Amino acid sequence: MTDLLSITDLERGDIERLLDLTDRFAEISTRQIPKVPALRGKTVVSLFYEDSTRTRLSFETAAKRLSADTMNFSVSTSSVKKGESLRDTAQTIEAMGIDCVIVRHKSSGVPWQLTRWVDASVVNAGDGWHEHPTQALLDCYTIRQQRGSLDGMHIAIVGDVKHSRVARSDIWAFTKLGATVTVVAPPTLLPPAVGAYPVQVSHDIESVLPTVDAVYLLRMQRERMTEALLPSLREYTATYGLTRRRAELLRDDALVMHPGPINRGVEIDPDIADEQRSVIVDQVRNGVSVRMAVLFLLLGSGTELHTPTDALQEASA
Ligand code: NCD
């Protein structure tokens, strides 16, 4: 495999090896000069057709810490504004000589399409409502860092599951690593085919919170809603928000997670997002190390993502 498109392409062992490798890159990030020459001479381009703060900067930082050259493509200042197609844009960029495309697009399936048009490795940084595999990997890494393992954990994913690529990737990743997942949402914010996912479904957050090892809040993705799926945000917060009162139902050692960006006061109480149990900032920090591991496996080792590698020894020296 030369691309990272979906968590469903990875076996449990692949994910575990990638998380093990992430430990090594996390160590590099703590060095006084957090940079290794592993990807010197490689060029990584970010092709983001949707807004992003964390994911784009995180991939860019990861590539730079590995000494790759980076190119940033911004739709608003490019020839996409003049009507250039995705295919022509991708082939134009590839003609300049690149090794990896990190792509985010509002349409599901675009990363797969790109693999047919370019020879470079393609990494899915979010395709529509479909998948966001590196987010799931950094979430698994964060949980593992806190708890050692996901085996036997119960994780609640709460909120706008219907529009969430994060939820779809997390459900596969968490369950592959041995956790059970309950999605908690109003019926209008669940995917119509929720039965096809390995999850339990609940509409009662207060009965679920005392039973979980981690609660994962999702943002209300209003930019993806084409109809009124909720009476109001205030109503949502009243019924499903992680309010201060509801947070008291959580065990003291339960983790509070969120992919960002947070709508403080909607899906989560502003103070709960910053309290001791919250690992939201760790998720962002770990995102860089996880993405270093992904880029290294795809570009640096000359081996496949499925294959463990010794090349890191040399790379991290
Ligand atoms: C998410 C995304 O864009 O899918 N954010 C992220 O990548 N950390 C989630 C969201 O936008 O709510």
mmCIF file of C-alpha atoms and ligand atoms in Angstrom:
data_model
loop_
_atom_site.group_PDB
_atom_site.id
_atom_site.type_symbol
_atom_site.label_atom_id
_atom_site.label_comp_id
_atom_site.label_asym_id
_atom_site.label_seq_id
_atom_site.Cartn_x
_atom_site.Cartn_y
_atom_site.Cartn_z
ATOM 1 C CA MET A 1 0.000 0.000 0.000
ATOM 2 C CA THR A 2 1.408 3.378 -0.982
ATOM 3 C CA ASP A 3 -1.586 5.492 0.025
ATOM 4 C CA LEU A 4 -3.556 6.050 3.239
ATOM 5 C CA LEU A 5 -7.194 6.353 2.217
ATOM 6 C CA SER A 6 -9.319 4.558 4.800
ATOM 7 C CA ILE A 7 -9.008 2.925 8.215
ATOM 8 C CA THR A 8 -10.849 -0.051 6.748
ATOM 9 C CA ASP A 9 -7.723 -0.829 4.670
ATOM 10 C CA LEU A 10 -5.702 -1.397 7.861
ATOM 11 C CA GLU A 11 -5.657 -4.488 10.034
ATOM 12 C CA ARG A 12 -5.314 -4.247 13.799
ATOM 13 C CA GLY A 13 -1.608 -5.166 13.493
ATOM 14 C CA ASP A 14 -1.013 -2.378 10.950
ATOM 15 C CA ILE A 15 -2.554 0.191 13.288
ATOM 16 C CA GLU A 16 -0.560 -1.086 16.254
ATOM 17 C CA ARG A 17 2.713 -0.974 14.339
ATOM 18 C CA LEU A 18 1.965 2.552 13.222
ATOM 19 C CA LEU A 19 1.226 3.614 16.817
ATOM 20 C CA ASP A 20 4.461 1.959 17.995
ATOM 21 C CA LEU A 21 6.356 3.868 15.349
ATOM 22 C CA THR A 22 4.586 7.073 16.439
ATOM 23 C CA ASP A 23 6.273 6.734 19.861
ATOM 24 C CA ARG A 24 9.624 7.115 18.118
ATOM 25 C CA PHE A 25 8.516 10.248 16.308
ATOM 26 C CA ALA A 26 6.999 11.694 19.480
ATOM 27 C CA GLU A 27 10.482 11.422 20.986
ATOM 28 C CA ILE A 28 11.976 13.297 18.026
ATOM 29 C CA SER A 29 9.430 16.080 18.595
ATOM 30 C CA THR A 30 10.751 16.602 22.144
ATOM 31 C CA ARG A 31 14.343 17.175 20.998
ATOM 32 C CA GLN A 32 15.868 20.628 21.087
ATOM 33 C CA ILE A 33 16.040 20.519 17.299
ATOM 34 C CA PRO A 34 12.999 18.397 16.415
ATOM 35 C CA LYS A 35 14.105 17.522 12.926
ATOM 36 C CA VAL A 36 15.523 14.423 11.218
ATOM 37 C CA PRO A 37 16.634 14.014 7.605
ATOM 38 C CA ALA A 38 14.356 11.024 6.892
ATOM 39 C CA LEU A 39 12.447 12.609 3.997
ATOM 40 C CA ARG A 40 15.121 14.937 2.649
ATOM 41 C CA GLY A 41 14.562 15.408 -1.076
ATOM 42 C CA LYS A 42 10.876 14.405 -0.900
ATOM 43 C CA THR A 43 8.131 16.905 -1.671
ATOM 44 C CA VAL A 44 4.767 16.829 0.069
ATOM 45 C CA VAL A 45 1.880 18.975 -1.166
ATOM 46 C CA SER A 46 -1.287 19.870 0.743
ATOM 47 C CA LEU A 47 -4.289 20.038 -1.556
ATOM 48 C CA PHE A 48 -7.035 21.361 0.682
ATOM 49 C CA TYR A 49 -10.384 22.159 -0.922
ATOM 50 C CA GLU A 50 -11.975 22.609 2.507
ATOM 51 C CA ASP A 51 -11.067 24.784 5.472
ATOM 52 C CA SER A 52 -8.661 23.407 8.005
ATOM 53 C CA THR A 53 -6.447 24.661 10.807
ATOM 54 C CA ARG A 54 -5.208 21.625 12.725
ATOM 55 C CA THR A 55 -4.953 18.999 10.019
ATOM 56 C CA ARG A 56 -3.181 21.183 7.460
ATOM 57 C CA LEU A 57 -0.686 22.687 9.921
ATOM 58 C CA SER A 58 -0.132 19.305 11.512
ATOM 59 C CA PHE A 59 0.769 17.608 8.215
ATOM 60 C CA GLU A 60 2.976 20.550 7.292
ATOM 61 C CA THR A 61 4.794 20.420 10.622
ATOM 62 C CA ALA A 62 5.166 16.636 10.327
ATOM 63 C CA ALA A 63 6.653 16.902 6.830
ATOM 64 C CA LYS A 64 9.047 19.670 7.919
ATOM 65 C CA ARG A 65 10.246 17.712 10.967
ATOM 66 C CA LEU A 66 11.153 14.948 8.528
ATOM 67 C CA SER A 67 13.013 17.472 6.325
ATOM 68 C CA ALA A 68 10.626 17.112 3.367
ATOM 69 C CA ASP A 69 9.917 20.129 1.181
ATOM 70 C CA THR A 70 6.325 21.284 1.471
ATOM 71 C CA MET A 71 3.976 23.006 -0.950
ATOM 72 C CA ASN A 72 0.703 24.504 0.118
ATOM 73 C CA PHE A 73 -2.213 24.758 -2.226
ATOM 74 C CA SER A 74 -4.986 27.115 -1.283
ATOM 75 C CA VAL A 75 -8.170 26.937 -3.344
ATOM 76 C CA SER A 76 -9.008 30.598 -2.775
ATOM 77 C CA THR A 77 -5.779 31.852 -4.409
ATOM 78 C CA SER A 78 -5.403 29.207 -7.132
ATOM 79 C CA SER A 79 -6.610 28.593 -10.679
ATOM 80 C CA VAL A 80 -9.491 26.554 -9.233
ATOM 81 C CA LYS A 81 -11.093 30.007 -9.038
ATOM 82 C CA LYS A 82 -10.708 30.150 -12.836
ATOM 83 C CA GLY A 83 -12.480 26.832 -13.243
ATOM 84 C CA GLU A 84 -9.543 24.406 -13.298
ATOM 85 C CA SER A 85 -10.681 20.843 -12.578
ATOM 86 C CA LEU A 86 -9.368 18.659 -9.779
ATOM 87 C CA ARG A 87 -7.750 16.348 -12.311
ATOM 88 C CA ASP A 88 -5.923 19.171 -14.123
ATOM 89 C CA THR A 89 -4.904 20.723 -10.821
ATOM 90 C CA ALA A 90 -3.511 17.426 -9.548
ATOM 91 C CA GLN A 91 -1.643 16.685 -12.752
ATOM 92 C CA THR A 92 -0.217 20.222 -12.849
ATOM 93 C CA ILE A 93 1.125 19.854 -9.342
ATOM 94 C CA GLU A 94 2.495 16.392 -10.063
ATOM 95 C CA ALA A 95 4.340 17.681 -13.142
ATOM 96 C CA MET A 96 6.425 19.831 -10.772
ATOM 97 C CA GLY A 97 7.680 16.665 -9.123
ATOM 98 C CA ILE A 98 5.986 15.615 -5.914
ATOM 99 C CA ASP A 99 6.009 12.478 -3.809
ATOM 100 C CA CYS A 100 2.864 12.843 -1.733
ATOM 101 C CA VAL A 101 -0.492 14.618 -1.926
ATOM 102 C CA ILE A 102 -2.423 15.283 1.267
ATOM 103 C CA VAL A 103 -5.979 15.894 0.123
ATOM 104 C CA ARG A 104 -9.101 17.246 1.795
ATOM 105 C CA HIS A 105 -12.277 17.649 -0.216
ATOM 106 C CA LYS A 106 -15.972 18.073 0.448
ATOM 107 C CA SER A 107 -16.811 15.107 -1.804
ATOM 108 C CA SER A 108 -16.467 11.543 -0.538
ATOM 109 C CA GLY A 109 -14.183 9.409 -2.677
ATOM 110 C CA VAL A 110 -11.918 12.172 -4.047
ATOM 111 C CA PRO A 111 -8.723 10.641 -2.570
ATOM 112 C CA TRP A 112 -9.467 7.350 -4.410
ATOM 113 C CA GLN A 113 -10.072 9.287 -7.633
ATOM 114 C CA LEU A 114 -6.733 11.070 -7.209
ATOM 115 C CA THR A 115 -4.844 7.782 -6.970
ATOM 116 C CA ARG A 116 -5.940 7.094 -10.555
ATOM 117 C CA TRP A 117 -4.595 10.425 -11.775
ATOM 118 C CA VAL A 118 -1.255 10.795 -9.977
ATOM 119 C CA ASP A 119 1.640 8.465 -9.191
ATOM 120 C CA ALA A 120 2.444 10.204 -5.907
ATOM 121 C CA SER A 121 1.214 8.736 -2.615
ATOM 122 C CA VAL A 122 -2.199 10.030 -1.604
ATOM 123 C CA VAL A 123 -3.215 10.635 2.009
ATOM 124 C CA ASN A 124 -6.865 11.256 2.827
ATOM 125 C CA ALA A 125 -7.102 14.270 5.144
ATOM 126 C CA GLY A 126 -10.919 14.158 5.129
ATOM 127 C CA ASP A 127 -13.306 13.356 2.278
ATOM 128 C CA GLY A 128 -16.796 14.706 2.818
ATOM 129 C CA TRP A 129 -18.669 12.788 5.511
ATOM 130 C CA HIS A 130 -16.752 9.648 4.717
ATOM 131 C CA GLU A 131 -13.350 9.207 6.392
ATOM 132 C CA HIS A 132 -10.509 10.996 8.165
ATOM 133 C CA PRO A 133 -8.026 8.206 8.849
ATOM 134 C CA THR A 134 -5.166 10.199 10.395
ATOM 135 C CA GLN A 135 -7.592 11.741 12.901
ATOM 136 C CA ALA A 136 -8.612 8.233 13.963
ATOM 137 C CA LEU A 137 -4.979 7.181 14.287
ATOM 138 C CA LEU A 138 -4.109 10.170 16.462
ATOM 139 C CA ASP A 139 -7.210 9.510 18.577
ATOM 140 C CA CYS A 140 -6.144 5.889 19.097
ATOM 141 C CA TYR A 141 -2.621 7.028 19.914
ATOM 142 C CA THR A 142 -3.929 9.532 22.484
ATOM 143 C CA ILE A 143 -6.091 6.922 24.205
ATOM 144 C CA ARG A 144 -3.270 4.399 24.196
ATOM 145 C CA GLN A 145 -0.892 6.993 25.655
ATOM 146 C CA GLN A 146 -3.328 7.590 28.534
ATOM 147 C CA ARG A 147 -4.521 4.028 29.124
ATOM 148 C CA GLY A 148 -1.980 1.688 27.545
ATOM 149 C CA SER A 149 -4.548 -0.073 25.364
ATOM 150 C CA LEU A 150 -8.039 0.283 23.901
ATOM 151 C CA ASP A 151 -8.845 -3.347 24.579
ATOM 152 C CA GLY A 152 -12.085 -3.650 26.531
ATOM 153 C CA MET A 153 -12.684 0.097 26.658
ATOM 154 C CA HIS A 154 -16.157 1.559 26.211
ATOM 155 C CA ILE A 155 -16.131 4.765 24.175
ATOM 156 C CA ALA A 156 -19.129 7.021 23.532
ATOM 157 C CA ILE A 157 -19.127 9.151 20.384
ATOM 158 C CA VAL A 158 -21.648 11.925 20.915
ATOM 159 C CA GLY A 159 -23.271 14.389 18.545
ATOM 160 C CA ASP A 160 -23.469 14.951 14.828
ATOM 161 C CA VAL A 161 -22.447 11.447 13.756
ATOM 162 C CA LYS A 162 -24.345 11.744 10.500
ATOM 163 C CA HIS A 163 -22.025 14.375 9.006
ATOM 164 C CA SER A 164 -18.855 13.214 10.718
ATOM 165 C CA ARG A 165 -15.980 11.599 8.833
ATOM 166 C CA VAL A 166 -14.148 11.587 12.174
ATOM 167 C CA ALA A 167 -16.844 9.377 13.707
ATOM 168 C CA ARG A 168 -16.794 6.958 10.772
ATOM 169 C CA SER A 169 -13.013 6.521 10.910
ATOM 170 C CA ASP A 170 -12.969 6.382 14.717
ATOM 171 C CA ILE A 171 -15.661 3.706 14.876
ATOM 172 C CA TRP A 172 -13.565 1.403 12.684
ATOM 173 C CA ALA A 173 -10.280 2.206 14.400
ATOM 174 C CA PHE A 174 -11.556 1.954 18.000
ATOM 175 C CA THR A 175 -13.346 -1.345 17.375
ATOM 176 C CA LYS A 176 -10.393 -2.844 15.485
ATOM 177 C CA LEU A 177 -8.290 -2.139 18.585
ATOM 178 C CA GLY A 178 -10.773 -3.936 20.839
ATOM 179 C CA ALA A 179 -12.999 -1.148 22.195
ATOM 180 C CA THR A 180 -16.789 -1.122 22.127
ATOM 181 C CA VAL A 181 -18.428 2.039 20.810
ATOM 182 C CA THR A 182 -21.789 3.596 21.590
ATOM 183 C CA VAL A 183 -22.945 6.452 19.384
ATOM 184 C CA VAL A 184 -25.185 8.928 21.175
ATOM 185 C CA ALA A 185 -27.217 11.327 19.054
ATOM 186 C CA PRO A 186 -30.722 12.424 18.179
ATOM 187 C CA PRO A 187 -32.180 10.154 15.446
ATOM 188 C CA THR A 188 -31.845 12.987 12.891
ATOM 189 C CA LEU A 189 -28.062 13.143 13.434
ATOM 190 C CA LEU A 190 -27.377 9.441 12.939
ATOM 191 C CA PRO A 191 -26.373 8.001 9.542
ATOM 192 C CA PRO A 192 -29.344 6.210 7.932
ATOM 193 C CA ALA A 193 -27.187 3.050 7.718
ATOM 194 C CA VAL A 194 -25.985 3.186 11.323
ATOM 195 C CA GLY A 195 -26.880 -0.519 11.607
ATOM 196 C CA ALA A 196 -23.994 -1.315 9.257
ATOM 197 C CA TYR A 197 -21.467 -0.032 11.795
ATOM 198 C CA PRO A 198 -20.201 -2.085 14.743
ATOM 199 C CA VAL A 199 -21.801 0.221 17.334
ATOM 200 C CA GLN A 200 -24.553 0.418 19.890
ATOM 201 C CA VAL A 201 -26.935 3.348 19.571
ATOM 202 C CA SER A 202 -28.349 5.462 22.368
ATOM 203 C CA HIS A 203 -30.417 8.623 22.550
ATOM 204 C CA ASP A 204 -29.857 9.042 26.281
ATOM 205 C CA ILE A 205 -26.473 10.574 27.101
ATOM 206 C CA GLU A 206 -27.073 10.526 30.846
ATOM 207 C CA SER A 207 -27.415 6.749 30.986
ATOM 208 C CA VAL A 208 -24.284 6.255 28.860
ATOM 209 C CA LEU A 209 -21.841 8.674 30.553
ATOM 210 C CA PRO A 210 -21.353 6.703 33.799
ATOM 211 C CA THR A 211 -20.400 3.584 31.786
ATOM 212 C CA VAL A 212 -17.675 4.998 29.535
ATOM 213 C CA ASP A 213 -13.882 5.133 29.643
ATOM 214 C CA ALA A 214 -13.879 7.973 27.120
ATOM 215 C CA VAL A 215 -16.447 10.374 25.731
ATOM 216 C CA TYR A 216 -15.742 11.783 22.271
ATOM 217 C CA LEU A 217 -17.699 14.920 21.425
ATOM 218 C CA LEU A 218 -18.348 15.920 17.817
ATOM 219 C CA ARG A 219 -18.856 19.387 16.425
ATOM 220 C CA MET A 220 -22.262 20.300 15.060
ATOM 221 C CA GLN A 221 -21.272 20.446 11.372
ATOM 222 C CA ARG A 222 -23.785 23.030 10.271
ATOM 223 C CA GLU A 223 -21.963 23.681 6.992
ATOM 224 C CA ARG A 224 -22.912 20.151 5.916
ATOM 225 C CA MET A 225 -26.582 20.345 6.917
ATOM 226 C CA THR A 226 -28.979 20.972 4.073
ATOM 227 C CA GLU A 227 -32.103 20.834 6.204
ATOM 228 C CA ALA A 228 -33.168 21.648 9.732
ATOM 229 C CA LEU A 229 -32.183 18.545 11.688
ATOM 230 C CA LEU A 230 -32.507 20.150 15.102
ATOM 231 C CA PRO A 231 -35.113 22.440 16.650
ATOM 232 C CA SER A 232 -32.225 24.680 17.821
ATOM 233 C CA LEU A 233 -28.656 24.508 19.096
ATOM 234 C CA ARG A 234 -29.879 25.464 22.527
ATOM 235 C CA GLU A 235 -32.176 22.441 22.467
ATOM 236 C CA TYR A 236 -29.273 20.221 21.372
ATOM 237 C CA THR A 237 -27.088 21.444 24.237
ATOM 238 C CA ALA A 238 -29.917 20.912 26.684
ATOM 239 C CA THR A 239 -30.428 17.299 25.555
ATOM 240 C CA TYR A 240 -26.999 16.101 24.379
ATOM 241 C CA GLY A 241 -24.338 18.641 25.423
ATOM 242 C CA LEU A 242 -21.586 17.680 27.878
ATOM 243 C CA THR A 243 -22.676 20.259 30.404
ATOM 244 C CA ARG A 244 -20.996 20.746 33.762
ATOM 245 C CA ARG A 245 -23.796 18.818 35.456
ATOM 246 C CA ARG A 246 -23.542 15.878 33.043
ATOM 247 C CA ALA A 247 -19.748 15.780 33.326
ATOM 248 C CA GLU A 248 -20.277 14.823 36.995
ATOM 249 C CA LEU A 249 -21.768 11.553 35.734
ATOM 250 C CA LEU A 250 -18.414 10.614 34.183
ATOM 251 C CA ARG A 251 -15.931 8.504 36.077
ATOM 252 C CA ASP A 252 -12.999 10.507 37.453
ATOM 253 C CA ASP A 253 -10.603 8.745 35.081
ATOM 254 C CA ALA A 254 -12.780 9.006 31.954
ATOM 255 C CA LEU A 255 -11.178 10.844 29.040
ATOM 256 C CA VAL A 256 -12.884 13.786 27.339
ATOM 257 C CA MET A 257 -12.015 14.074 23.641
ATOM 258 C CA HIS A 258 -12.896 16.301 20.675
ATOM 259 C CA PRO A 259 -11.346 16.555 17.193
ATOM 260 C CA GLY A 260 -11.651 20.355 17.090
ATOM 261 C CA PRO A 261 -12.697 22.904 16.148
ATOM 262 C CA ILE A 262 -14.763 23.151 19.348
ATOM 263 C CA ASN A 263 -18.012 25.036 19.557
ATOM 264 C CA ARG A 264 -17.645 25.921 23.207
ATOM 265 C CA GLY A 265 -20.984 26.017 24.946
ATOM 266 C CA VAL A 266 -22.714 23.907 22.259
ATOM 267 C CA GLU A 267 -21.445 20.309 22.381
ATOM 268 C CA ILE A 268 -19.240 20.894 25.432
ATOM 269 C CA ASP A 269 -19.193 23.252 28.385
ATOM 270 C CA PRO A 270 -16.300 25.729 27.964
ATOM 271 C CA ASP A 271 -14.688 24.744 31.272
ATOM 272 C CA ILE A 272 -15.045 20.985 30.744
ATOM 273 C CA ALA A 273 -13.026 21.311 27.527
ATOM 274 C CA ASP A 274 -10.090 22.577 29.599
ATOM 275 C CA GLU A 275 -10.398 20.413 32.717
ATOM 276 C CA GLN A 276 -8.063 17.657 33.889
ATOM 277 C CA ARG A 277 -9.875 14.821 32.125
ATOM 278 C CA SER A 278 -9.748 16.571 28.749
ATOM 279 C CA VAL A 279 -7.061 15.323 26.350
ATOM 280 C CA ILE A 280 -8.083 17.642 23.503
ATOM 281 C CA VAL A 281 -4.715 19.422 23.430
ATOM 282 C CA ASP A 282 -2.887 16.059 23.556
ATOM 283 C CA GLN A 283 -4.863 15.007 20.484
ATOM 284 C CA VAL A 284 -3.508 18.006 18.572
ATOM 285 C CA ARG A 285 0.063 17.438 19.802
ATOM 286 C CA ASN A 286 -0.050 13.738 18.955
ATOM 287 C CA GLY A 287 -1.403 14.535 15.499
ATOM 288 C CA VAL A 288 2.030 15.743 14.423
ATOM 289 C CA SER A 289 3.812 12.564 15.580
ATOM 290 C CA VAL A 290 1.187 10.269 14.041
ATOM 291 C CA ARG A 291 1.432 12.108 10.721
ATOM 292 C CA MET A 292 5.227 11.882 10.838
ATOM 293 C CA ALA A 293 4.839 8.113 11.170
ATOM 294 C CA VAL A 294 2.364 7.980 8.269
ATOM 295 C CA LEU A 295 4.558 10.075 5.964
ATOM 296 C CA PHE A 296 7.627 8.101 6.928
ATOM 297 C CA LEU A 297 5.961 4.765 6.230
ATOM 298 C CA LEU A 298 4.603 5.921 2.891
ATOM 299 C CA LEU A 299 7.647 7.828 1.652
ATOM 300 C CA GLY A 300 10.679 7.147 3.733
ATOM 301 C CA SER A 301 11.189 3.506 4.271
ATOM 302 C CA GLY A 302 10.775 2.213 0.762
ATOM 303 C CA THR A 303 8.536 -0.431 2.335
ATOM 304 C CA GLU A 304 4.785 -0.685 2.570
ATOM 305 C CA LEU A 305 2.530 0.659 5.271
ATOM 306 C CA HIS A 306 1.735 -2.947 6.100
ATOM 307 C CA THR A 307 5.398 -3.826 6.602
ATOM 308 C CA PRO A 308 7.297 -3.027 9.781
ATOM 309 C CA THR A 309 10.515 -1.220 9.054
ATOM 310 C CA ASP A 310 13.998 -0.923 10.465
ATOM 311 C CA ALA A 311 14.779 2.111 8.384
ATOM 312 C CA LEU A 312 13.692 4.387 11.222
ATOM 313 C CA GLN A 313 16.845 3.486 13.105
ATOM 314 C CA GLU A 314 18.831 5.238 10.446
ATOM 315 C CA ALA A 315 16.273 8.003 9.935
ATOM 316 C CA SER A 316 16.037 9.072 13.564
ATOM 317 C CA ALA A 317 19.797 9.224 14.108
HETATM 318 C C1 NCD B 1 -12.696 17.669 11.773
HETATM 319 C C2 NCD B 1 -12.835 17.620 10.279
HETATM 320 O O1 NCD B 1 -12.567 18.587 9.586
HETATM 321 O O2 NCD B 1 -13.218 16.556 9.850
HETATM 322 N N1 NCD B 1 -11.664 18.403 12.295
HETATM 323 C C3 NCD B 1 -10.379 17.938 12.221
HETATM 324 O O3 NCD B 1 -9.896 17.531 11.199
HETATM 325 N N2 NCD B 1 -9.678 17.937 13.377
HETATM 326 C C4 NCD B 1 -13.953 17.732 12.503
HETATM 327 C C5 NCD B 1 -14.844 18.919 12.314
HETATM 328 O O4 NCD B 1 -14.687 19.710 11.406
HETATM 329 O O5 NCD B 1 -15.763 19.029 13.116
#
